[in-house]
PDB file of C-alpha atoms in Angstrom:
ATOM      1  CA  MET A   1     -15.872  -1.760  14.698  1.00 43.00           C
ATOM      2  CA  SER A   2     -18.559   0.037  13.059  1.00 53.00           C
ATOM      3  CA  GLU A   3     -16.342   2.835  12.011  1.00 71.00           C
ATOM      4  CA  LEU A   4     -14.168   0.308   9.964  1.00 82.00           C
ATOM      5  CA  THR A   5     -15.998   0.207   6.502  1.00 88.00           C
ATOM      6  CA  THR A   6     -14.791  -2.388   3.966  1.00 89.00           C
ATOM      7  CA  GLN A   7     -13.357   0.123   1.665  1.00 92.00           C
ATOM      8  CA  LEU A   8     -11.320   1.663   5.009  1.00 91.00           C
ATOM      9  CA  LEU A   9     -10.047  -1.858   5.875  1.00 92.00           C
ATOM     10  CA  LYS A  10      -8.792  -2.265   2.141  1.00 93.00           C
ATOM     11  CA  ARG A  11      -6.865   1.118   2.807  1.00 93.00           C
ATOM     12  CA  LEU A  12      -5.471  -0.067   5.859  1.00 93.00           C
ATOM     13  CA  GLU A  13      -4.615  -3.495   4.300  1.00 94.00           C
ATOM     14  CA  THR A  14      -2.615  -1.697   1.447  1.00 94.00           C
ATOM     15  CA  GLN A  15      -0.856   0.508   4.117  1.00 94.00           C
ATOM     16  CA  LEU A  16       0.187  -2.674   6.297  1.00 94.00           C
ATOM     17  CA  ASN A  17       1.672  -4.278   2.847  1.00 92.00           C
ATOM     18  CA  GLU A  18       3.536  -1.503   1.543  1.00 93.00           C
ATOM     19  CA  ARG A  19       5.124  -1.152   4.999  1.00 92.00           C
ATOM     20  CA  GLN A  20       5.705  -4.659   4.659  1.00 90.00           C
ATOM     21  CA  SER A  21       7.301  -4.429   1.496  1.00 89.00           C
ATOM     22  CA  GLU A  22       9.415  -1.566   2.594  1.00 91.00           C
ATOM     23  CA  LEU A  23      10.661  -3.261   5.559  1.00 88.00           C
ATOM     24  CA  VAL A  24      12.050  -6.194   3.819  1.00 85.00           C
ATOM     25  CA  ARG A  25      13.715  -4.171   1.376  1.00 86.00           C
ATOM     26  CA  ASP A  26      15.294  -2.427   4.256  1.00 85.00           C
ATOM     27  CA  VAL A  27      16.163  -5.710   6.282  1.00 81.00           C
ATOM     28  CA  ASP A  28      17.378  -7.178   3.093  1.00 80.00           C
ATOM     29  CA  LEU A  29      20.078  -4.187   2.376  1.00 81.00           C
ATOM     30  CA  GLU A  30      21.041  -4.136   5.980  1.00 79.00           C
ATOM     31  CA  LEU A  31      21.603  -7.876   6.049  1.00 75.00           C
ATOM     32  CA  ARG A  32      23.651  -8.025   2.935  1.00 76.00           C
ATOM     33  CA  ALA A  33      25.541  -4.854   4.011  1.00 76.00           C
ATOM     34  CA  SER A  34      26.242  -6.487   7.571  1.00 72.00           C
ATOM     35  CA  THR A  35      27.135  -9.978   6.343  1.00 68.00           C
ATOM     36  CA  GLY A  36      29.193  -8.162   3.585  1.00 70.00           C
ATOM     37  CA  ASN A  37      27.448 -11.247   1.155  1.00 66.00           C
ATOM     38  CA  TRP A  38      25.397  -8.939  -1.547  1.00 63.00           C
ATOM     39  CA  GLU A  39      24.708 -11.946  -3.569  1.00 63.00           C
ATOM     40  CA  TRP A  40      22.390 -13.140  -0.756  1.00 58.00           C
ATOM     41  CA  SER A  41      18.898 -11.640  -0.763  1.00 59.00           C
ATOM     42  CA  ILE A  42      15.678 -12.145   0.588  1.00 59.00           C
ATOM     43  CA  PRO A  43      13.333 -13.481  -2.265  1.00 57.00           C
ATOM     44  CA  ALA A  44      11.170 -10.853  -3.865  1.00 55.00           C
ATOM     45  CA  SER A  45       7.401 -11.472  -4.497  1.00 53.00           C
ATOM     46  CA  GLY A  46       4.643  -9.285  -5.563  1.00 47.00           C
ATOM     47  CA  ASP A  47       2.536 -11.116  -2.899  1.00 50.00           C
ATOM     48  CA  PRO A  48       3.564  -9.787   1.090  1.00 48.00           C
ATOM     49  CA  SER A  49       2.516 -13.030   2.192  1.00 52.00           C
ATOM     50  CA  ALA A  50       5.251 -14.822   0.788  1.00 53.00           C
ATOM     51  CA  LEU A  51       7.307 -13.553   3.673  1.00 56.00           C
ATOM     52  CA  ASP A  52       6.834 -16.255   6.150  1.00 54.00           C
ATOM     53  CA  ASP A  53       7.449 -16.588   9.771  1.00 51.00           C
ATOM     54  CA  LEU A  54      10.390 -19.070   9.079  1.00 48.00           C
ATOM     55  CA  LEU A  55      12.323 -16.170   7.049  1.00 58.00           C
ATOM     56  CA  VAL A  56      11.197 -13.664   9.888  1.00 58.00           C
ATOM     57  CA  ASP A  57      12.710 -16.014  12.633  1.00 53.00           C
ATOM     58  CA  ALA A  58      15.885 -16.885  10.798  1.00 55.00           C
ATOM     59  CA  LEU A  59      16.435 -12.981  10.518  1.00 57.00           C
ATOM     60  CA  SER A  60      15.719 -12.588  14.090  1.00 56.00           C
ATOM     61  CA  ASN A  61      18.264 -15.427  15.160  1.00 56.00           C
ATOM     62  CA  LEU A  62      21.158 -13.389  14.042  1.00 58.00           C
ATOM     63  CA  LYS A  63      20.810 -11.045  16.706  1.00 53.00           C
ATOM     64  CA  LEU A  64      21.546  -7.911  13.889  1.00 60.00           C
ATOM     65  CA  SER A  65      20.523  -5.510  16.412  1.00 64.00           C
ATOM     66  CA  SER A  66      20.093  -2.945  13.749  1.00 60.00           C
ATOM     67  CA  ILE A  67      17.361  -4.754  12.156  1.00 74.00           C
ATOM     68  CA  GLU A  68      15.815  -6.216  15.320  1.00 79.00           C
ATOM     69  CA  GLN A  69      12.877  -3.489  15.544  1.00 83.00           C
ATOM     70  CA  GLN A  70      12.238  -3.772  11.894  1.00 84.00           C
ATOM     71  CA  ILE A  71      12.033  -7.600  12.089  1.00 84.00           C
ATOM     72  CA  ASN A  72       9.688  -6.675  15.076  1.00 86.00           C
ATOM     73  CA  GLU A  73       7.540  -4.579  13.307  1.00 89.00           C
ATOM     74  CA  LEU A  74       7.158  -7.321  10.247  1.00 90.00           C
ATOM     75  CA  ARG A  75       6.144  -9.663  13.299  1.00 90.00           C
ATOM     76  CA  LEU A  76       3.304  -7.012  14.156  1.00 92.00           C
ATOM     77  CA  ILE A  77       2.299  -6.373  10.504  1.00 93.00           C
ATOM     78  CA  ASN A  78       1.851 -10.205   9.824  1.00 93.00           C
ATOM     79  CA  ALA A  79      -0.221 -10.779  13.246  1.00 93.00           C
ATOM     80  CA  ALA A  80      -2.390  -7.454  11.935  1.00 94.00           C
ATOM     81  CA  ARG A  81      -2.888  -9.183   8.981  1.00 93.00           C
ATOM     82  CA  ASP A  82      -3.889 -12.440  10.304  1.00 94.00           C
ATOM     83  CA  ARG A  83      -6.414 -10.273  12.378  1.00 94.00           C
ATOM     84  CA  LEU A  84      -7.898  -8.658   9.289  1.00 93.00           C
ATOM     85  CA  ARG A  85      -8.337 -12.221   8.002  1.00 93.00           C
ATOM     86  CA  ASP A  86      -9.994 -13.304  10.982  1.00 94.00           C
ATOM     87  CA  GLY A  87     -12.439 -10.443  11.252  1.00 92.00           C
ATOM     88  CA  ILE A  88     -11.120  -9.013  14.554  1.00 94.00           C
ATOM     89  CA  PHE A  89      -9.166  -6.347  13.091  1.00 94.00           C
ATOM     90  CA  GLY A  90      -9.664  -2.936  15.113  1.00 94.00           C
ATOM     91  CA  ILE A  91     -10.492  -4.554  18.393  1.00 94.00           C
ATOM     92  CA  CYS A  92      -8.201  -4.007  21.616  1.00 94.00           C
ATOM     93  CA  GLY A  93      -6.452  -7.409  22.464  1.00 91.00           C
ATOM     94  CA  ASN A  94      -6.842  -6.386  25.806  1.00 91.00           C
ATOM     95  CA  CYS A  95     -10.051  -4.778  26.789  1.00 93.00           C
ATOM     96  CA  ARG A  96     -11.996  -6.020  23.283  1.00 93.00           C
ATOM     97  CA  LYS A  97     -13.128  -2.705  22.795  1.00 94.00           C
ATOM     98  CA  PRO A  98     -12.846  -0.871  19.265  1.00 94.00           C
ATOM     99  CA  VAL A  99      -9.215   0.619  19.010  1.00 93.00           C
ATOM    100  CA  GLY A 100     -10.085   3.654  17.504  1.00 91.00           C
ATOM    101  CA  LEU A 101      -9.977   4.993  13.901  1.00 92.00           C
ATOM    102  CA  ALA A 102      -7.071   7.486  14.454  1.00 92.00           C
ATOM    103  CA  ARG A 103      -5.017   4.996  15.851  1.00 92.00           C
ATOM    104  CA  LEU A 104      -5.480   2.522  13.460  1.00 93.00           C
ATOM    105  CA  LEU A 105      -4.563   5.289  11.067  1.00 92.00           C
ATOM    106  CA  ALA A 106      -1.835   6.377  12.563  1.00 92.00           C
ATOM    107  CA  VAL A 107      -0.399   2.782  13.477  1.00 91.00           C
ATOM    108  CA  PRO A 108      -2.324   0.348  11.349  1.00 93.00           C
ATOM    109  CA  TYR A 109      -0.650  -2.955  13.103  1.00 94.00           C
ATOM    110  CA  THR A 110      -1.357  -1.820  16.828  1.00 93.00           C
ATOM    111  CA  GLU A 111      -2.987  -4.490  18.718  1.00 91.00           C
ATOM    112  CA  CYS A 112      -4.574  -2.349  21.340  1.00 92.00           C
ATOM    113  CA  CYS A 113      -6.611   0.856  22.138  1.00 92.00           C
ATOM    114  CA  VAL A 114      -4.798   3.918  23.676  1.00 91.00           C
ATOM    115  CA  ASP A 115      -6.136   3.410  27.271  1.00 92.00           C
ATOM    116  CA  CYS A 116      -4.652  -0.080  27.645  1.00 91.00           C
ATOM    117  CA  GLN A 117      -1.315   1.089  25.871  1.00 88.00           C
ATOM    118  CA  TRP A 118      -1.040   3.666  28.308  1.00 89.00           C
ATOM    119  CA  GLN A 119      -2.059   1.118  31.151  1.00 88.00           C
ATOM    120  CA  GLY A 120       0.610  -1.061  30.175  1.00 83.00           C
ATOM    121  CA  LYS A 121      -1.823  -3.826  29.511  1.00 77.00           C
ATOM    122  CA  ALA A 122      -0.965  -3.926  25.723  1.00 71.00           C
ATOM    123  CA  PRO A 123      -1.169  -7.690  24.691  1.00 70.00           C
ATOM    124  CA  ASN A 124       2.367  -9.210  24.671  1.00 58.00           C
ATOM    125  CA  GLN A 125       3.533  -6.511  26.880  1.00 47.00           C
ATOM    126  CA  PRO A 126       4.834  -6.438  30.353  1.00 37.00           C
ATOM    127  CA  PRO A 127       2.532  -4.548  32.812  1.00 39.00           C
ATOM    128  CA  ALA A 128       3.899  -0.524  33.180  1.00 38.00           C
ATOM    129  CA  ARG A 129       6.453  -0.174  35.437  1.00 35.00           C
ATOM    130  CA  THR A 130       5.799   2.165  38.248  1.00 40.00           C
ATOM    131  CA  SER A 131       8.263   4.494  40.119  1.00 38.00           C
ATOM    132  CA  PRO A 132       8.924   3.470  43.532  1.00 38.00           C
TER     133      PRO A 132
END
């Protein structure tokens, strides 16, 4: 994690917050369109942490396939923000080695290093399937 300076961590946190805000807007619009209820909306807030797990779980329970991927990404972003807060951001959740700067810049909410991802050893992911 020596590559991750305070300035770089702030940059990555900003990326996470911006992506979270973008996803919340997208989910809000898709939810309104799919339900036909244009008066309902996800509460707007300048604080990205205002979107709590309860709201994400409620949206997830609607089983709207068009927003499931966005909801999953919101969960990953929230988990990454927790890792930032806990001081373990940039450490692979599987092998505990540094994730690597290029990967973090490309996917700031990633939970694992490239090696573990390719080996199917990412946290919260089933093992990679092998061909029979």
